[in-house]
Amino acid sequence: MADGLSFEQILRRVVREELARALPQRRADPTLAPFLAACWAFSGGKAWTAAELLDDAAYGRVGDLLDALAAIHGDRGDPAKRLGRWLERHAGAEADGLRLVRVKREAGAWLYAVTKV
């Protein structure tokens, strides 16, 4: 195959490029890039739930994560619910070479991961 890529890799590239052209660009969300970077530092690409993310931020295990979460949910309402809705809206979003991926539903909660693009 061209450039040593498999058919599947070429197909994925073409589909990604066509989707990028066809879909309107999302408005830039200033919270996305810091959130993805903090989640990458937290998980290293492993899947997590919104509750796990909030728990780790509350216990201060990842410094930037607390700031990123505060920027998303602020002081209003239920943080878990606001984070869950934010994650749903931003699933598939990319910033600074990282992508938010909704992995699967497990025990009633969605698992998410941050992957490198």
XYZ file of C-alpha atoms in Angstrom:
117
model
C 0.000 0.000 0.000
C 1.012 3.640 -0.398
C 3.584 4.905 2.085
C 3.555 1.526 3.839
C 0.031 2.127 5.151
C -2.564 -0.614 5.309
C -5.893 -0.321 3.537
C -7.592 0.281 6.897
C -5.221 3.142 7.766
C -5.783 4.777 4.382
C -9.542 4.371 4.711
C -9.515 5.914 8.190
C -7.475 8.864 6.938
C -9.851 9.474 4.016
C -12.936 9.223 6.232
C -11.411 11.577 8.817
C -10.529 14.134 6.125
C -13.990 13.936 4.538
C -15.720 14.324 7.894
C -13.554 17.321 8.717
C -14.620 18.946 5.445
C -18.298 18.013 5.724
C -18.973 18.829 9.359
C -19.052 22.420 10.525
C -16.159 23.293 12.759
C -16.989 23.428 16.452
C -16.575 26.727 18.121
C -13.272 26.743 19.917
C -13.844 25.787 23.545
C -11.169 27.373 25.721
C -11.613 24.637 28.342
C -10.941 21.740 25.958
C -7.147 21.823 25.541
C -6.340 22.220 29.279
C -8.876 19.508 30.123
C -7.426 17.029 27.620
C -3.875 17.701 28.817
C -4.868 17.234 32.475
C -6.764 14.025 31.674
C -3.798 12.685 29.718
C -1.575 13.349 32.749
C -4.172 11.653 34.978
C -4.823 8.558 32.891
C -2.077 8.141 30.316
C -4.678 6.935 27.828
C -6.547 4.534 30.138
C -10.348 4.727 30.337
C -12.070 6.458 33.286
C -15.515 7.573 34.382
C -16.542 11.115 35.245
C -16.855 10.025 38.894
C -13.269 8.706 38.959
C -12.041 11.946 37.469
C -13.909 14.044 40.040
C -12.706 11.845 42.921
C -9.063 12.142 41.897
C -9.395 15.888 41.447
C -11.047 16.226 44.871
C -8.180 14.365 46.520
C -5.646 16.514 44.704
C -3.784 13.700 42.978
C -3.468 15.713 39.775
C -3.045 19.474 40.219
C -4.068 20.718 36.777
C -7.081 18.426 36.726
C -8.870 20.341 39.486
C -8.392 23.631 37.633
C -9.599 22.130 34.348
C -12.696 20.656 35.992
C -13.487 23.922 37.782
C -13.386 25.712 34.426
C -15.940 23.247 33.049
C -18.496 23.031 35.839
C -17.873 26.232 37.779
C -19.777 26.735 41.003
C -23.256 26.015 39.682
C -25.262 22.823 39.929
C -24.152 19.237 40.328
C -20.503 18.918 39.183
C -20.883 15.283 38.114
C -23.939 16.006 35.983
C -22.367 19.072 34.366
C -19.154 17.161 33.657
C -21.118 14.256 32.179
C -22.996 16.561 29.827
C -19.790 18.349 28.868
C -18.105 15.009 28.108
C -21.066 13.941 25.932
C -20.917 17.186 23.946
C -17.164 17.011 23.464
C -16.734 13.299 22.701
C -14.577 13.104 19.591
C -13.176 16.612 20.038
C -9.476 17.214 19.436
C -7.049 19.826 20.724
C -3.262 20.017 20.844
C -2.794 16.493 19.490
C -5.198 14.839 21.962
C -8.729 13.497 21.426
C -11.561 12.772 23.881
C -13.041 9.342 23.125
C -16.188 7.787 24.578
C -15.120 4.176 25.021
C -18.064 2.145 26.338
C -20.841 2.049 28.889
C -20.078 0.029 32.004
C -22.330 -0.380 35.058
C -24.496 2.541 33.942
C -21.620 4.992 33.443
C -19.737 5.941 30.298
C -16.014 5.337 30.202
C -13.947 7.982 28.451
C -10.304 8.133 27.457
C -7.950 10.722 26.055
C -5.861 9.433 23.179
C -3.110 10.908 21.056
C -4.169 11.877 17.549
